Structures are given as C-alpha cells and as structure tokens.
Amino acid sequence: MSRSRAGAAALLTTLGLVAACGGQPAGGAPAAPAPTTTAAAAPTSTAAPASCATRTYDRLSEEQRFAQLVVIGVPAGGISPAARTALGLEPGGIILTDGESASADAVTKVVTGAQATGGGEVPLLVSADQEGGQVQELEGPGFPTMPTALVQGRDADGLRAQAKGWGEALRDVGVTVNLAPVADVVNPALGEANAPVGKFDRQYGDDVPTASAGVRAFVGGMRDADVAPTLKHFPGLGEVRQNTDFAGGVVDSTTGPDSPSLQSFAAGIEAGAPLVMMSSARYAKIDPDNQALFSSRVMQDVLRDRLKFTGVVMTDDVGAAAALEDTPVGARATKFLAAGGDLVLTIRPGDLAPMLDAITAAAREPAFAERAHDAVRRVLALKEQRGILTC
C-alpha cells in the first residue's frame, strides 16, 4: 500500500454581487449589468511525490521500523529453526553463514525462503562475506573460486572485470550485499603478525596507492554486477596484532583522523561503496574511550564529516565477537545506534529479539528515538536505491 501526499488543486471563484436599489427612470433603459470577475484556478502543486522509502517508513509499525536496523545470520545450506523464528520478526537483512559446501541451488532456495518468511513487508538485504582466499563464505558448487585480495591487488586493471563476474554469481542466487572489500592497509612491519588481515592476505596491498587501486576496482566490479559492496573495517585494522573476533581490548595506537591509511577508504567511498563496516577495536588517537563502533568521533567526525560518507554505517559481527563479550546484547545495538551507526550485524539470530527490546526501550528518550528513526530511513533509502525496495 502507499499513501498519496499530492495535494489537490482548489478552484477559487470570486462572484461580483450587486444589489439594485430605487426605481428605474420613466421609459428608461434597464440598469447596466453588474460587472463580473472571471474565476481563477489556484496553481497546481509541483511537489514531488514521496519516495518509496518514505512511504514504506510511514506505513511500518515502530517494531517493524526498528527491526530494519538488524541483520541476522542464516545458514546458507538450510534455514535453521532459530533463524526461522527470528525471520518472523522481519529483520532488515540476513548474512549467509556456514556456506562452504552449499551449492548455488541450495543457497537460492534459502534466500527465497528467507524472503518469503521475513521480507513480506520490506524485502531483506541479503549479504555474504565474499572477499576471496580464506574469507569466501560461499564456495560450493556453482560459485567461482576467488583468490586472496593480495593476489587480486596485483592486477588492479583487470580486477574490476573479475569482480563483476564474482558479483554476478552472488546476484544470481539473490545476494544483494557483499561484505567486501577489505580497505585496511597492513603495516609492512607487521605483515602476517597482523592477525585480522595480514595473516590471511586479506589486504590489496601494504601501501596506500596499491590498496586504494584494488579497493576502487573491486567496488566498481561489484557495482557493475548490481551488488552493493561494503568497505571494512573502518578506520582500519592494519596496525594491530590481535583479531577482535577472538580477543578483547584490541587498541590501535597509531591510526589518527588524518592518517594516510584512511585514503583507501576514501577511494572506496569515491568509487560509490554504499556501506561501510566499522571496526570493533579502539583507536587511541581518535577516541581513547570508546571502541570504533561505539564512537561518534570515529563515525561522525571522521567517516561522515571528513570523508563525506553519506551511506549506511554497519557493525562487524557483534554476536560472537570476543571484543563485545563484556557488552550486553541489547547494548551492543543501542550504543552503536546512539553513536551514529545504522545497521547492526549479528550472526546469532537469537540476538534479534533482545536487541529490539533494547532499542524500543531506549527510544523512550527523544534524542535516541530521532537517531534510530534516521537510521531506519537510511536503511530503507539504501534498499530503494539498490532496487530491493519498490512501491
């Protein structure tokens, strides 16, 4: 359903009324007719009709709106009971997990079933972690094998065409968001000692120009395939030793708001990446008190104000990550949203219900409610821009 916001033009008519008093002269002519005023139509409104995202937002309940702010994990080989229950709450999207052996046909069935269960009112964002090398979630029959990003980066000129082919394989099974490319620039002095990125050759290069060229090409190829690419892990994990998936208290003491390593993210933004994934580490030179995903200094001051990013800001996985184990599940969502984020990712579908409860409770405070509603509008706008949401 849609609600029309176009106003109808009104017709304004002015009538000249004359009251005749006294008699006519003897044998005289009849009195002159009263002058009349021609009716004039008011100008027709030229206001553009409301966008599909706006009309969708207007018809959703508060619970449905807030559910748009969460992406949950769904096994690529078959929808689990926990995932099916969570899909009934109509989340904003899913991330396909455990897909190492799932065929393209099996993934297509899962995506179709997930959309039927959870995307009836608003279609789901369907995402996959498809970087290449050891981080390729979908690699069963029907999916091409992707080399590591470090290998991809050796031929930036040919990478765009390759990435388009990889993206088309995703789009064919219903995936609309790729959680790639990695835009982190690994410090060469760390190399493989950099556990989150360098250890697995997830970077396009160990210098800014090489990394930027690879990021730009990969983003372009995914966009050519009509799959939304995601830059990660802002503001970069190239200067740390520990992996936030498996360790808490990870701190980057090097990266600042003007670090050259941010230019690879800038390259991806300029190339049109519509999503940026936040790091779960802490950045002492930007905000020593908060992890990046809970920091308005990182998300607002650096990402949005300095790098001019206007798209959707999302978390890395906040479900199983060791870096978040001291933060209650609901607070993982509310702290992120309050600091300026838009889309919460958890591979654990059971996290959705407590997150919605926490968001709803926090929305009793007007400032948080305004922030959360802004995030909903941004997510819906992304869906409309990508052709996922139509009216």
Coordinates of C-alpha atoms in Angstrom, one line a residue:
M1 CA 0.0 0.0 0.0
S2 CA 1.1 3.6 -0.5
R3 CA -0.2 6.9 0.9
S4 CA -0.5 9.8 -1.6
R5 CA 0.9 13.1 -0.4
A6 CA 0.0 15.1 -3.5
G7 CA -2.4 17.9 -2.8
A8 CA -5.5 18.5 -5.0
A9 CA -5.7 21.9 -6.7
A10 CA -8.6 24.1 -5.3
L11 CA -10.8 26.2 -7.6
L12 CA -11.2 29.7 -6.1
T13 CA -14.1 31.7 -7.6
T14 CA -15.0 35.3 -6.9
L15 CA -18.5 36.4 -7.6
G16 CA -19.5 40.1 -8.1
L17 CA -22.7 40.7 -6.4
V18 CA -24.7 43.9 -7.0
A19 CA -27.7 45.0 -5.0
A20 CA -30.0 47.3 -7.0
C21 CA -31.9 49.9 -5.0
G22 CA -34.6 52.5 -6.1
G23 CA -36.8 52.6 -9.3
Q24 CA -35.9 52.9 -12.9
P25 CA -36.4 56.2 -14.8
A26 CA -39.7 56.5 -16.7
G27 CA -39.3 54.9 -20.1
G28 CA -35.7 54.5 -19.2
A29 CA -33.4 51.6 -20.1
P30 CA -32.7 48.8 -17.7
A31 CA -29.9 49.2 -15.3
A32 CA -26.4 48.2 -16.6
P33 CA -25.5 44.6 -15.7
A34 CA -23.2 44.2 -12.7
P35 CA -19.6 43.6 -13.6
T36 CA -18.4 40.0 -13.2
T37 CA -15.0 38.5 -12.2
T38 CA -13.5 35.6 -14.1
A39 CA -12.9 32.6 -11.9
A40 CA -9.2 31.7 -11.5
A41 CA -7.7 28.3 -10.6
A42 CA -5.1 28.2 -7.9
P43 CA -1.7 26.9 -9.0
T44 CA -1.3 23.1 -9.0
S45 CA 1.2 21.8 -6.5
T46 CA 4.5 20.8 -8.1
A47 CA 5.9 19.0 -5.1
A48 CA 7.5 15.6 -6.0
P49 CA 5.7 12.6 -4.6
A50 CA 7.2 11.0 -1.5
S51 CA 9.9 8.4 -2.2
C52 CA 9.1 4.7 -1.9
A53 CA 11.4 4.6 1.2
T54 CA 9.4 7.4 2.8
R55 CA 6.0 5.8 2.1
T56 CA 7.3 2.5 3.4
Y57 CA 8.6 4.1 6.6
D58 CA 5.2 5.8 7.1
R59 CA 3.2 2.5 7.0
L60 CA 5.5 0.5 9.2
S61 CA 4.9 0.0 12.9
E62 CA 7.5 1.1 15.4
E63 CA 8.6 -2.5 15.9
Q64 CA 8.9 -3.1 12.1
R65 CA 10.9 0.1 11.7
F66 CA 13.4 -0.9 14.4
A67 CA 13.7 -4.4 13.1
Q68 CA 15.1 -2.9 9.9
L69 CA 18.2 -2.0 11.9
V70 CA 19.4 -5.6 12.4
V71 CA 20.9 -8.2 10.1
I72 CA 20.9 -11.8 11.4
G73 CA 22.8 -14.9 10.5
V74 CA 21.0 -17.6 8.4
P75 CA 22.8 -20.9 7.4
A76 CA 23.4 -20.9 3.6
G77 CA 22.6 -24.7 3.4
G78 CA 19.2 -24.5 5.1
I79 CA 17.2 -22.1 7.4
S80 CA 17.7 -23.2 11.0
P81 CA 14.8 -23.2 13.5
A82 CA 16.4 -20.2 15.3
A83 CA 16.7 -18.3 12.1
R84 CA 13.2 -19.0 11.0
T85 CA 11.9 -17.7 14.4
A86 CA 13.9 -14.5 14.0
L87 CA 12.8 -14.0 10.4
G88 CA 9.3 -13.8 11.7
L89 CA 10.3 -10.5 13.4
E90 CA 11.1 -9.1 9.9
P91 CA 14.7 -8.1 10.3
G92 CA 16.4 -5.7 7.9
G93 CA 18.5 -8.4 6.4
I94 CA 20.4 -11.6 6.6
I95 CA 24.0 -12.7 6.4
L96 CA 24.5 -16.2 4.9
T97 CA 26.7 -18.3 7.1
D98 CA 28.2 -21.8 7.0
G99 CA 28.1 -21.9 3.3
E100 CA 31.4 -23.6 2.5
S101 CA 29.7 -26.6 0.8
A102 CA 26.3 -25.2 -0.1
S103 CA 25.6 -25.3 -3.8
A104 CA 24.2 -22.3 -5.7
D105 CA 20.9 -24.0 -6.0
A106 CA 20.7 -24.6 -2.2
V107 CA 21.6 -21.0 -1.5
T108 CA 18.9 -19.8 -3.9
K109 CA 16.3 -21.9 -2.0
V110 CA 17.5 -20.5 1.3
V111 CA 17.3 -16.9 0.1
T112 CA 13.9 -17.4 -1.5
G113 CA 12.6 -19.0 1.7
A114 CA 14.1 -16.2 3.9
Q115 CA 12.5 -13.5 1.8
A116 CA 9.1 -15.3 1.9
T117 CA 9.3 -15.6 5.7
G118 CA 10.9 -12.3 6.7
G119 CA 10.7 -10.0 3.7
G120 CA 7.0 -9.9 3.1
E121 CA 6.6 -6.2 4.1
V122 CA 10.1 -5.0 3.3
P123 CA 12.5 -7.2 1.3
L124 CA 15.6 -8.3 3.1
L125 CA 19.1 -7.2 2.4
V126 CA 20.9 -10.5 1.6
S127 CA 24.6 -10.3 2.4
A128 CA 27.6 -12.7 2.1
D129 CA 31.2 -12.5 3.2
Q130 CA 32.8 -12.9 -0.2
E131 CA 36.3 -11.4 -0.2
G132 CA 38.3 -14.3 -1.6
G133 CA 41.0 -16.6 -0.3
Q134 CA 40.2 -17.9 3.2
V135 CA 37.3 -15.5 3.5
Q136 CA 34.8 -16.8 1.0
E137 CA 31.7 -17.9 2.7
L138 CA 30.0 -19.2 -0.5
E139 CA 32.3 -21.6 -2.3
G140 CA 30.2 -24.7 -3.0
P141 CA 29.2 -25.9 -6.5
G142 CA 28.2 -23.0 -8.7
F143 CA 30.4 -20.4 -7.1
P144 CA 33.8 -19.4 -8.6
T145 CA 36.9 -19.7 -6.5
M146 CA 38.3 -16.3 -5.6
P147 CA 42.0 -15.7 -4.9
T148 CA 43.1 -13.7 -1.9
A149 CA 42.8 -9.9 -2.0
L150 CA 46.6 -9.6 -2.0
V151 CA 46.6 -11.6 -5.3
Q152 CA 43.7 -9.7 -6.6
G153 CA 45.6 -6.4 -6.0
R154 CA 48.4 -7.4 -8.3
D155 CA 46.2 -6.7 -11.3
A156 CA 44.1 -3.7 -10.4
D157 CA 43.4 -3.0 -14.1
G158 CA 41.8 -6.5 -14.6
L159 CA 40.2 -6.7 -11.2
R160 CA 37.1 -4.8 -12.0
A161 CA 36.0 -7.3 -14.7
Q162 CA 36.8 -10.2 -12.4
A163 CA 34.9 -8.6 -9.5
K164 CA 31.9 -8.2 -11.8
G165 CA 31.9 -11.9 -12.6
W166 CA 32.1 -12.8 -8.9
G167 CA 29.3 -10.3 -8.1
E168 CA 27.1 -11.8 -10.8
A169 CA 27.4 -15.2 -9.2
L170 CA 26.2 -13.7 -6.0
R171 CA 23.4 -11.8 -7.6
D172 CA 22.2 -14.9 -9.4
V173 CA 21.4 -16.6 -6.0
G174 CA 19.7 -13.5 -4.6
V175 CA 22.7 -11.9 -2.7
T176 CA 22.4 -8.1 -2.8
V177 CA 25.3 -7.0 -0.5
N178 CA 28.9 -8.3 -0.4
L179 CA 30.7 -7.6 2.8
A180 CA 33.9 -6.8 0.9
P181 CA 36.3 -5.3 0.1
V182 CA 38.8 -5.0 3.0
A183 CA 40.2 -1.5 2.7
D184 CA 42.6 -1.9 5.6
V185 CA 46.3 -1.1 4.8
V186 CA 48.5 -3.5 6.7
N187 CA 51.7 -2.1 8.2
P188 CA 54.5 -3.9 6.4
A189 CA 56.4 -4.2 9.7
L190 CA 53.6 -6.4 11.0
G191 CA 52.9 -8.4 7.9
E192 CA 51.5 -11.8 8.9
A193 CA 51.7 -10.8 12.6
N194 CA 48.7 -8.7 11.8
A195 CA 46.1 -11.4 12.9
P196 CA 42.9 -9.9 11.4
V197 CA 44.1 -9.1 7.9
G198 CA 47.8 -9.7 7.1
K199 CA 47.7 -13.3 8.4
F200 CA 45.2 -14.2 5.7
D201 CA 46.3 -11.8 2.9
R202 CA 43.0 -10.0 3.0
Q203 CA 44.5 -6.7 2.1
Y204 CA 45.0 -5.5 -1.5
G205 CA 48.5 -4.2 -0.7
D206 CA 50.7 -3.0 2.1
D207 CA 50.9 0.6 0.7
V208 CA 48.1 3.1 0.3
P209 CA 48.2 3.5 -3.5
T210 CA 48.1 -0.3 -4.2
A211 CA 45.4 -0.8 -1.6
S212 CA 43.4 2.1 -2.9
A213 CA 43.6 0.9 -6.5
G214 CA 42.4 -2.6 -5.5
V215 CA 39.5 -1.3 -3.4
R216 CA 38.4 1.0 -6.2
A217 CA 38.4 -1.8 -8.8
F218 CA 36.6 -4.3 -6.5
V219 CA 33.9 -1.7 -5.6
G220 CA 33.4 -0.9 -9.3
G221 CA 33.1 -4.5 -10.3
M222 CA 30.5 -5.3 -7.6
R223 CA 28.5 -2.2 -8.6
D224 CA 28.7 -3.3 -12.2
A225 CA 27.1 -6.6 -11.1
D226 CA 24.4 -4.8 -9.2
V227 CA 25.7 -6.0 -5.8
A228 CA 26.3 -3.4 -3.1
P229 CA 30.0 -3.5 -1.8
T230 CA 30.9 -2.8 1.8
L231 CA 34.2 -1.2 2.9
K232 CA 35.7 -2.7 6.0
H233 CA 36.9 -2.4 8.8
F234 CA 36.8 1.4 9.4
P235 CA 39.1 3.1 10.3
G236 CA 41.3 0.1 9.6
L237 CA 42.8 -3.0 11.3
G238 CA 46.2 -2.8 9.7
E239 CA 48.1 -1.6 12.8
V240 CA 47.0 -4.2 15.3
R241 CA 48.2 -7.6 16.2
Q242 CA 45.1 -9.2 17.7
N243 CA 41.8 -10.1 16.0
T244 CA 38.7 -8.6 17.6
D245 CA 36.8 -11.8 16.7
F246 CA 38.9 -13.7 19.2
A247 CA 40.3 -11.0 21.6
G248 CA 39.0 -8.2 23.7
G249 CA 40.8 -4.9 24.4
V250 CA 42.3 -4.5 20.9
V251 CA 43.8 -1.0 20.7
D252 CA 45.3 0.8 17.7
S253 CA 47.7 3.5 19.0
T254 CA 48.8 4.6 15.5
T255 CA 45.8 5.5 13.3
G256 CA 44.6 9.1 13.6
P257 CA 42.0 11.2 11.9
D258 CA 44.5 12.3 9.3
S259 CA 46.3 9.0 8.7
P260 CA 47.3 8.2 5.1
S261 CA 45.8 4.7 5.5
L262 CA 42.3 6.3 5.5
Q263 CA 42.8 7.1 1.9
S264 CA 41.9 3.6 0.8
F265 CA 38.5 4.0 2.4
A266 CA 38.2 7.4 0.7
A267 CA 38.9 5.7 -2.6
G268 CA 36.1 3.2 -2.0
I269 CA 33.7 6.0 -1.0
E270 CA 34.5 7.9 -4.1
A271 CA 34.0 4.8 -6.2
G272 CA 30.4 4.5 -4.8
A273 CA 30.5 2.0 -2.0
P274 CA 27.1 2.4 -0.2
L275 CA 28.1 0.7 3.0
V276 CA 31.0 0.9 5.5
M277 CA 31.6 -1.7 8.2
M278 CA 33.0 -0.5 11.5
S279 CA 36.0 -2.0 13.3
S280 CA 35.4 -3.2 16.9
A281 CA 38.9 -2.1 18.0
R282 CA 39.7 1.1 20.0
Y283 CA 41.6 4.0 18.3
A284 CA 43.6 5.9 20.9
K285 CA 44.4 8.9 18.6
I286 CA 40.7 9.4 17.7
D287 CA 38.7 8.3 20.7
P288 CA 40.6 6.6 23.5
D289 CA 37.4 6.0 25.5
N290 CA 35.2 4.0 23.0
Q291 CA 35.5 1.2 20.5
A292 CA 35.1 2.5 17.0
L293 CA 31.6 1.1 16.6
F294 CA 30.5 3.0 19.7
S295 CA 32.3 6.2 18.9
S296 CA 30.7 9.3 17.4
R297 CA 34.2 10.7 16.9
V298 CA 35.1 7.9 14.5
M299 CA 31.7 7.5 12.8
Q300 CA 30.6 11.1 12.6
D301 CA 33.7 13.3 12.8
V302 CA 36.0 11.2 10.7
L303 CA 33.8 9.0 8.5
R304 CA 30.9 11.3 7.7
D305 CA 32.4 14.8 8.2
R306 CA 36.0 14.3 6.9
L307 CA 35.5 11.5 4.3
K308 CA 32.0 12.7 3.4
F309 CA 30.4 9.3 3.6
T310 CA 26.6 9.5 3.4
G311 CA 25.6 5.9 3.1
V312 CA 24.8 3.1 5.6
V313 CA 27.2 2.5 8.5
M314 CA 27.1 -1.0 9.9
T315 CA 28.8 -3.1 12.5
D316 CA 31.1 -6.1 12.1
D317 CA 29.6 -9.2 13.7
V318 CA 28.6 -8.2 17.3
G319 CA 27.1 -11.6 18.1
A320 CA 30.1 -13.9 18.6
A321 CA 33.0 -11.3 18.6
A322 CA 35.2 -11.6 21.7
A323 CA 35.7 -7.8 21.6
L324 CA 32.0 -7.3 22.6
E325 CA 31.6 -10.1 25.2
D326 CA 31.6 -7.6 28.1
T327 CA 28.7 -5.6 26.5
P328 CA 25.1 -6.9 27.0
V329 CA 23.5 -8.0 23.7
G330 CA 20.9 -5.2 23.7
A331 CA 23.5 -2.5 24.5
R332 CA 25.6 -3.6 21.5
A333 CA 22.8 -2.3 19.3
T334 CA 21.8 0.8 21.3
K335 CA 25.3 2.1 21.9
F336 CA 26.1 1.7 18.2
L337 CA 22.9 3.5 17.1
A338 CA 23.3 6.3 19.6
A339 CA 26.9 7.0 18.4
G340 CA 25.7 7.4 14.8
G341 CA 25.5 3.8 13.3
D342 CA 22.7 2.4 11.2
L343 CA 22.8 -1.3 10.8
V344 CA 23.7 -4.0 13.4
L345 CA 25.1 -7.3 12.2
T346 CA 24.9 -10.4 14.4
I347 CA 25.4 -14.0 13.2
R348 CA 23.3 -15.2 16.1
P349 CA 19.6 -14.9 15.1
G350 CA 18.5 -15.2 18.7
D351 CA 20.0 -11.8 19.4
L352 CA 17.3 -10.0 17.4
A353 CA 14.6 -10.2 20.0
P354 CA 16.7 -8.7 22.9
M355 CA 18.1 -6.1 20.6
L356 CA 14.6 -5.0 19.5
D357 CA 13.6 -4.8 23.2
A358 CA 16.6 -2.7 24.0
I359 CA 16.1 -0.3 21.0
T360 CA 12.4 0.1 21.9
A361 CA 13.2 0.9 25.5
A362 CA 15.9 3.3 24.5
A363 CA 13.6 5.1 22.1
R364 CA 11.6 6.4 25.0
E365 CA 14.3 9.0 25.1
P366 CA 13.5 11.5 22.3
A367 CA 17.1 12.1 21.2
F368 CA 17.7 8.4 20.8
A369 CA 14.4 7.9 19.0
E370 CA 15.2 10.6 16.5
R371 CA 18.6 9.0 15.9
A372 CA 17.1 5.5 15.4
H373 CA 14.5 6.7 13.1
D374 CA 17.1 8.4 11.0
A375 CA 18.9 5.1 10.7
V376 CA 15.7 3.4 9.6
R377 CA 15.2 5.9 6.9
R378 CA 18.8 5.5 5.7
V379 CA 18.4 1.7 5.5
L380 CA 15.2 1.9 3.6
A381 CA 16.7 4.5 1.3
L382 CA 19.6 2.1 0.6
K383 CA 17.1 -0.6 -0.3
E384 CA 15.2 1.7 -2.6
Q385 CA 18.5 2.9 -4.3
R386 CA 19.6 -0.7 -4.9
G387 CA 16.2 -1.7 -6.4
I388 CA 15.4 -4.0 -3.5
L389 CA 12.5 -1.9 -2.2
T390 CA 9.9 -0.9 -4.8
C391 CA 6.5 0.5 -4.4

